[in-house]
Tab-separated table of C-alpha atoms and ligand atoms in Angstrom:
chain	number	residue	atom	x	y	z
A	464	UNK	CA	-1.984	-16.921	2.520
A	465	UNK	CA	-4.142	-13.533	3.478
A	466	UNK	CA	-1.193	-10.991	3.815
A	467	UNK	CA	-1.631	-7.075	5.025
A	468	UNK	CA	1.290	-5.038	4.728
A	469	UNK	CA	1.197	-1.608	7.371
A	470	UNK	CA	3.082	1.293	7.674
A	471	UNK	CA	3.511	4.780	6.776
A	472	UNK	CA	3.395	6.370	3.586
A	473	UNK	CA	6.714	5.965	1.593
A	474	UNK	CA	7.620	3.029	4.134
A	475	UNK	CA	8.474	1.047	0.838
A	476	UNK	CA	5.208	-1.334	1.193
A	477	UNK	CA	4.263	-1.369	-2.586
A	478	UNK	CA	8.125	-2.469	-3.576
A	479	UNK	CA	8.199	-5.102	-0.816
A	480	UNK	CA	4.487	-6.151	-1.669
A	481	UNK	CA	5.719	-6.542	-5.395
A	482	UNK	CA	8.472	-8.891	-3.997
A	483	UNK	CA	6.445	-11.080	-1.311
A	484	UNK	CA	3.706	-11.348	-4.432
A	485	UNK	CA	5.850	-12.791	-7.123
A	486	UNK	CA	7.705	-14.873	-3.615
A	487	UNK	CA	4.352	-16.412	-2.624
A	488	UNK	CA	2.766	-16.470	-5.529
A	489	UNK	CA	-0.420	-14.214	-4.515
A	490	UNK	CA	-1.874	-11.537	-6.524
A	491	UNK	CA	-0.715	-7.946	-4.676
A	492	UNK	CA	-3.955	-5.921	-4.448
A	493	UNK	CA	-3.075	-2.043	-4.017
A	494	UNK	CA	-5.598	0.202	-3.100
A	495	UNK	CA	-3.417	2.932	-4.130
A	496	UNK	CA	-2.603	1.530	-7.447
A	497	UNK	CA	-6.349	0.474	-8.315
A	498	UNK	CA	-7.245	4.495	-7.164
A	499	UNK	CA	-4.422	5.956	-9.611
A	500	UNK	CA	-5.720	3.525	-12.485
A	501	UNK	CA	-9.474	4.922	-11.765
A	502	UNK	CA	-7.865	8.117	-12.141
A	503	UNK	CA	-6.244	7.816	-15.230
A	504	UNK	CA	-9.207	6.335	-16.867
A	505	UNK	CA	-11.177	8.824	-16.069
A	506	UNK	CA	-14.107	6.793	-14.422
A	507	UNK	CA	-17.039	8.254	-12.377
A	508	UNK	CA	-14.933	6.777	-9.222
A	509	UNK	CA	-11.831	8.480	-11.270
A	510	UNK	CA	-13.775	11.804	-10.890
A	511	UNK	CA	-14.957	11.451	-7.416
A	512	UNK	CA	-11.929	10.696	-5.945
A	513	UNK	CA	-9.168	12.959	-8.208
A	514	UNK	CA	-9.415	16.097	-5.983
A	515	UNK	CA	-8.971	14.411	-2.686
A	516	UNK	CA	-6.673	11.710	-3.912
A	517	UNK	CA	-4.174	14.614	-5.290
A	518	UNK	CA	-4.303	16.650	-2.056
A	519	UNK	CA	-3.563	13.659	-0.258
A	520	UNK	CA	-6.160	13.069	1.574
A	521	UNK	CA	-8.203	9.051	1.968
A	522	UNK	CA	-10.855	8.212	0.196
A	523	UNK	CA	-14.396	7.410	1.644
A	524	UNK	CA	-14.528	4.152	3.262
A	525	UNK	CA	-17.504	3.498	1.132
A	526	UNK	CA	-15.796	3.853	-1.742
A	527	UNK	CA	-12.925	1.836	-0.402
A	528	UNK	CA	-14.499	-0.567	0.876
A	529	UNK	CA	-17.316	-1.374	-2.414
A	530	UNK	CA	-14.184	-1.188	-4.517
A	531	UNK	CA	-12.218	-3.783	-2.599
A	532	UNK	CA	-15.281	-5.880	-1.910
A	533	UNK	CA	-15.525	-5.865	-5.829
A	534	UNK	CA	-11.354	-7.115	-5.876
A	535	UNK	CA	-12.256	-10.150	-3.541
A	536	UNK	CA	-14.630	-11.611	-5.656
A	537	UNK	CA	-12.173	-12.546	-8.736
A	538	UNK	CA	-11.005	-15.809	-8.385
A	539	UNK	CA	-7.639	-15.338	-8.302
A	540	UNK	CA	-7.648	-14.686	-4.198
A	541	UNK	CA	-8.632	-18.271	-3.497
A	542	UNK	CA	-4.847	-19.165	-3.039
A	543	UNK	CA	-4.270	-15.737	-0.771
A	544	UNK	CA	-3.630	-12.287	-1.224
A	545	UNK	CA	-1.747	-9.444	0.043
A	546	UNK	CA	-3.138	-6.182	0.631
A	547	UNK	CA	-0.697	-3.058	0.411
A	548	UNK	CA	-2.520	0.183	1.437
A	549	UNK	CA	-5.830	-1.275	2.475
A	550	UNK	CA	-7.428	-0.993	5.680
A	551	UNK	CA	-6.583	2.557	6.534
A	552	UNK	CA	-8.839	2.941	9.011
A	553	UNK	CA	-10.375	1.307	11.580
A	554	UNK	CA	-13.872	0.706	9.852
A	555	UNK	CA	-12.072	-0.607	6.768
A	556	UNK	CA	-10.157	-3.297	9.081
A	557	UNK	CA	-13.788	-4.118	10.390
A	558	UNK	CA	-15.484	-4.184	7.174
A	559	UNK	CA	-12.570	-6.503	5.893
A	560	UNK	CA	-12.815	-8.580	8.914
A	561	UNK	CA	-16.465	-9.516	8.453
A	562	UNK	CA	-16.192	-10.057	4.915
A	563	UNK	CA	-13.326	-12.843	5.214
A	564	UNK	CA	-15.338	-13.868	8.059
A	565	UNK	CA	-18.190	-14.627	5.420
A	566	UNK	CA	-16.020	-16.342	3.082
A	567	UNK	CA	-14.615	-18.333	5.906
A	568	UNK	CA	-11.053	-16.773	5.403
A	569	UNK	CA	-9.428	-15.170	7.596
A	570	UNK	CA	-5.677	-12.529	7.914
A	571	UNK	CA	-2.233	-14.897	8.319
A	572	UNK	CA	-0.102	-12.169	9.042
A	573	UNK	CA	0.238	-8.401	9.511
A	574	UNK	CA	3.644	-7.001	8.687
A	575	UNK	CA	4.014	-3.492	10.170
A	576	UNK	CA	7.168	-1.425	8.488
A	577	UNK	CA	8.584	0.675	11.067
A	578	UNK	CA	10.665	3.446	9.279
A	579	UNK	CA	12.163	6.948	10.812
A	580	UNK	CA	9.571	9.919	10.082
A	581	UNK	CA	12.632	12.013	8.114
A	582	UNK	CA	13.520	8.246	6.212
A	583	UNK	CA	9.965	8.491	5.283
A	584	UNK	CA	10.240	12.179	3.922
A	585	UNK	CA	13.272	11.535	1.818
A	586	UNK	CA	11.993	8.209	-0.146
A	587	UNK	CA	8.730	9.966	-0.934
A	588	UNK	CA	10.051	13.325	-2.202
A	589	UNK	CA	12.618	11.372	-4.135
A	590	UNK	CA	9.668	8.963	-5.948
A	591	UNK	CA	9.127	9.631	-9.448
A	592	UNK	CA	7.264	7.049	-11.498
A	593	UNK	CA	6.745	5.480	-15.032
A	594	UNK	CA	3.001	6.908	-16.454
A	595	UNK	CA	3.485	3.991	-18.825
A	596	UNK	CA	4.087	1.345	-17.462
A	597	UNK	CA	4.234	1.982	-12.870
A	598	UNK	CA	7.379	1.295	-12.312
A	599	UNK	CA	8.951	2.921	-9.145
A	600	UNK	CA	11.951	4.693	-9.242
A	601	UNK	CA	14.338	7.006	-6.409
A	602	UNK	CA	16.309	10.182	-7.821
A	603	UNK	CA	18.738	8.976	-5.384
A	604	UNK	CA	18.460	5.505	-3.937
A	605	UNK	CA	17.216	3.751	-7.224
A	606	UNK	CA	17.687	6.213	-10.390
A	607	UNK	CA	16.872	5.447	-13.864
A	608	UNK	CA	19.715	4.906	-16.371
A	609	UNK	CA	19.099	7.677	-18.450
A	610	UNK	CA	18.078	11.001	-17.118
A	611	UNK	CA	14.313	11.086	-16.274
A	612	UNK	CA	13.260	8.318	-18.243
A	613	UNK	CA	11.849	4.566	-17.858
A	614	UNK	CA	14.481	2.325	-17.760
A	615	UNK	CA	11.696	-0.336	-19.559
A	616	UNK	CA	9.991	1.716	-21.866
A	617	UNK	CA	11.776	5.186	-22.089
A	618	UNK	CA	8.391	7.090	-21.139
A	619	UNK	CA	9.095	10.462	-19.386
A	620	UNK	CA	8.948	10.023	-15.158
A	621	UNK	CA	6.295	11.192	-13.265
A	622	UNK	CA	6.300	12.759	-9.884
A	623	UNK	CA	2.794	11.957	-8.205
A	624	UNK	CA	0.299	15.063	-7.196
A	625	UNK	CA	0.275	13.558	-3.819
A	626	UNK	CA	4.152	13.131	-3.272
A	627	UNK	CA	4.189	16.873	-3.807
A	628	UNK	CA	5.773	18.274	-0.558
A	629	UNK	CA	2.538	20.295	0.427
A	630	UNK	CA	0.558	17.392	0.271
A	631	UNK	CA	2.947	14.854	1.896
A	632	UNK	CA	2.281	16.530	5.403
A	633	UNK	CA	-1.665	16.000	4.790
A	634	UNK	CA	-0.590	12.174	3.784
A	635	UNK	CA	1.577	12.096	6.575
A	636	UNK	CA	-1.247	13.286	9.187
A	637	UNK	CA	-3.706	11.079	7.442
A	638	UNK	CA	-1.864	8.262	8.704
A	639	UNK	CA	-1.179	9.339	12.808
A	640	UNK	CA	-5.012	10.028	12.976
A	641	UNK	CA	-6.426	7.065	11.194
A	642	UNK	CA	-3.995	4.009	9.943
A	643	UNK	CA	-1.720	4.215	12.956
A	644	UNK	CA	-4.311	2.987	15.441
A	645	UNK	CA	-4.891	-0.056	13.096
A	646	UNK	CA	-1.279	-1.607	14.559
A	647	UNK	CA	-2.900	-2.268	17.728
A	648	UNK	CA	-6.120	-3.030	16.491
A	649	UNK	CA	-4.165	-5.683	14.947
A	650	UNK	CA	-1.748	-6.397	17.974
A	651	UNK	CA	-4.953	-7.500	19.634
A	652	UNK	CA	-4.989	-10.162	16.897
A	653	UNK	CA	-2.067	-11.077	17.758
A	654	UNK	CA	-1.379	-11.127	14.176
A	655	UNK	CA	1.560	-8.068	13.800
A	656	UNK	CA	5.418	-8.657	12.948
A	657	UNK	CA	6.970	-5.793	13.259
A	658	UNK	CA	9.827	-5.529	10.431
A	659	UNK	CA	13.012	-3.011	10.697
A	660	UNK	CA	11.544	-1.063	7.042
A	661	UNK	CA	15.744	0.365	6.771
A	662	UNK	CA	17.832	-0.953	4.349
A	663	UNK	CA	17.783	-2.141	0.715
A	664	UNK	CA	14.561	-3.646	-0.546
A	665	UNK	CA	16.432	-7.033	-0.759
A	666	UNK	CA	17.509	-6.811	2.492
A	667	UNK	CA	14.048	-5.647	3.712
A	668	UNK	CA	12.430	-8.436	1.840
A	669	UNK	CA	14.772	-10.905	3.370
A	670	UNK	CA	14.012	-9.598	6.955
A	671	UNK	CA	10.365	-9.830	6.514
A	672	UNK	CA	11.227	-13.382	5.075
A	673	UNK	CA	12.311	-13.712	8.641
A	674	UNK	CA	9.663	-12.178	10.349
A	675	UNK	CA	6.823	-14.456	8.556
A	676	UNK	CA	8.200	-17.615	9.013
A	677	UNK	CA	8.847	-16.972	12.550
A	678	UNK	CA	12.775	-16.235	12.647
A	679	UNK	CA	12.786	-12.391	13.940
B	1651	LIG	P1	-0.966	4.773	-1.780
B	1651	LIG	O1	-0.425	4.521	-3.131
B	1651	LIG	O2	-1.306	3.526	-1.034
B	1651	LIG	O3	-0.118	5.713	-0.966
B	1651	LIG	O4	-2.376	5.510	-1.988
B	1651	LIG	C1	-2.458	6.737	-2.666
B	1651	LIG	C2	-3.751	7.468	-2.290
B	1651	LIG	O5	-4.891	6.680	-2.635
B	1651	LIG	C3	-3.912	7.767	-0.816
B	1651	LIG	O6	-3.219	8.926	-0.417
B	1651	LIG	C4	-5.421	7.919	-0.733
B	1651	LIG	O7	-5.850	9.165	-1.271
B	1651	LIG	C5	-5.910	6.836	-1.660
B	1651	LIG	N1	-6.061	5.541	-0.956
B	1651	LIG	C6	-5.345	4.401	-1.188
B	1651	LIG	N2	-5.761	3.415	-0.375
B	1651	LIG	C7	-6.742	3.934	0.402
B	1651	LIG	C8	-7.563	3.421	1.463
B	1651	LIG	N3	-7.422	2.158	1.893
B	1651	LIG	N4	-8.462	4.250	2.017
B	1651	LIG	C9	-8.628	5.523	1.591
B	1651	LIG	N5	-7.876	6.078	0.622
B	1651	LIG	C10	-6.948	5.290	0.017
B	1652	LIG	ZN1	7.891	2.498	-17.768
């Protein structure tokens, strides 16, 4: 099963993409996550990317694209895969649609997470995250046990440079002008289901349950 998860920044997509991966048993490829890792290695794509990453701006789809490209050649994505953060842009969904078309695959589904603008706000100024180990946390919604620190491995949390408030409006605009278009790029598929992104992440992960196997 080919999976894309859509939606806004902070719309919960990388906790519900954990869930549907371990549920379907597909690796969860995250743009995001493979950037950050870059990043903290310190690779030439680390350095390229670092300033505009941290101001929260996207990538080059060149980049994006040669990086995934590089993803969907391990053989773990015979069986399926689900993308969280990637296309983000209309020339990425194109680029992505002619290389599945060369494989002979092609997209299942594409959930699209609709969440309130000010819901959005609030889960991504509350994120703080484990530099250890990537765990997600929520100084509100899902705290850590003890104070600021990883409930697995006790490593000091982490607020990302791009959840910073002055860069989550950049993020935030990033997304109207470029990923929001992809929904109806998509609709023309026919391949969205739209899924209610309110709630717990069990109860969102039971309502997208729904909304894949055709009972929403
Ligand atoms: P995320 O964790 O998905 O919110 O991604 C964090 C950051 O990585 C984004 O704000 C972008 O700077 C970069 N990024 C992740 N995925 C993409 C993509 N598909 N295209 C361009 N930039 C991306
Ligand atoms: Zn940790």
């Amino acid at each position: 099963m080919i999976l894309i998860l859509l939606g806004p920044p902070g719309a919960g997509k990388g906790t519900q993409a954990k869930l549907l991966s371990l549920e379907y048993g597909v690796p969860h490829i995250s743009t995001g996550d493979m950037f950050r890792d870059h990043k903290a290695r310190g690779t030439k794509i680390g350095r390229e990317i670092q300033a505009i990453m941290d101001a929260g701006g996207l990538v080059t789809d060149e980049i994006t694209n040669a990086m995934v490209k590089d993803r969907l050649a391990r053989p773990d994505v015979r069986q399926g895969f689900l993308l969280d953060g990637y296309p983000r842009t209309t020339a990425q969904a194109e680029y992505l649609e002619r290389e599945l078309r060369s494989t002979g695959q092609k997209i299942d589904r594409v959930v699209s997470y609709e969440v309130p603008e000010e819901l959005v706000v609030e889960r991504i100024s509350g994120r703080r995250s484990c530099p250890k180990c990537g765990a997600v946390y929520h100084v509100i919604s899902n705290p850590p046990r003890r104070g600021a620190l990883c409930d697995r491995d006790g490593a000091t949390l982490v607020q990302r440079d791009d959840d910073r408030p002055e860069n989550v409006k950049k993020r935030m605009q990033e997304y109207a002008d470029k990923t929001w278009p992809l929904k109806r790029f998509y609709q023309d598929r026919k391949l969205v289901a739209e899924v209610e992104g309110v709630g717990t992440p069990e109860g969102i992960l039971a309502a997208t349950r729904a909304a894949l196997e055709g009972r929403a």
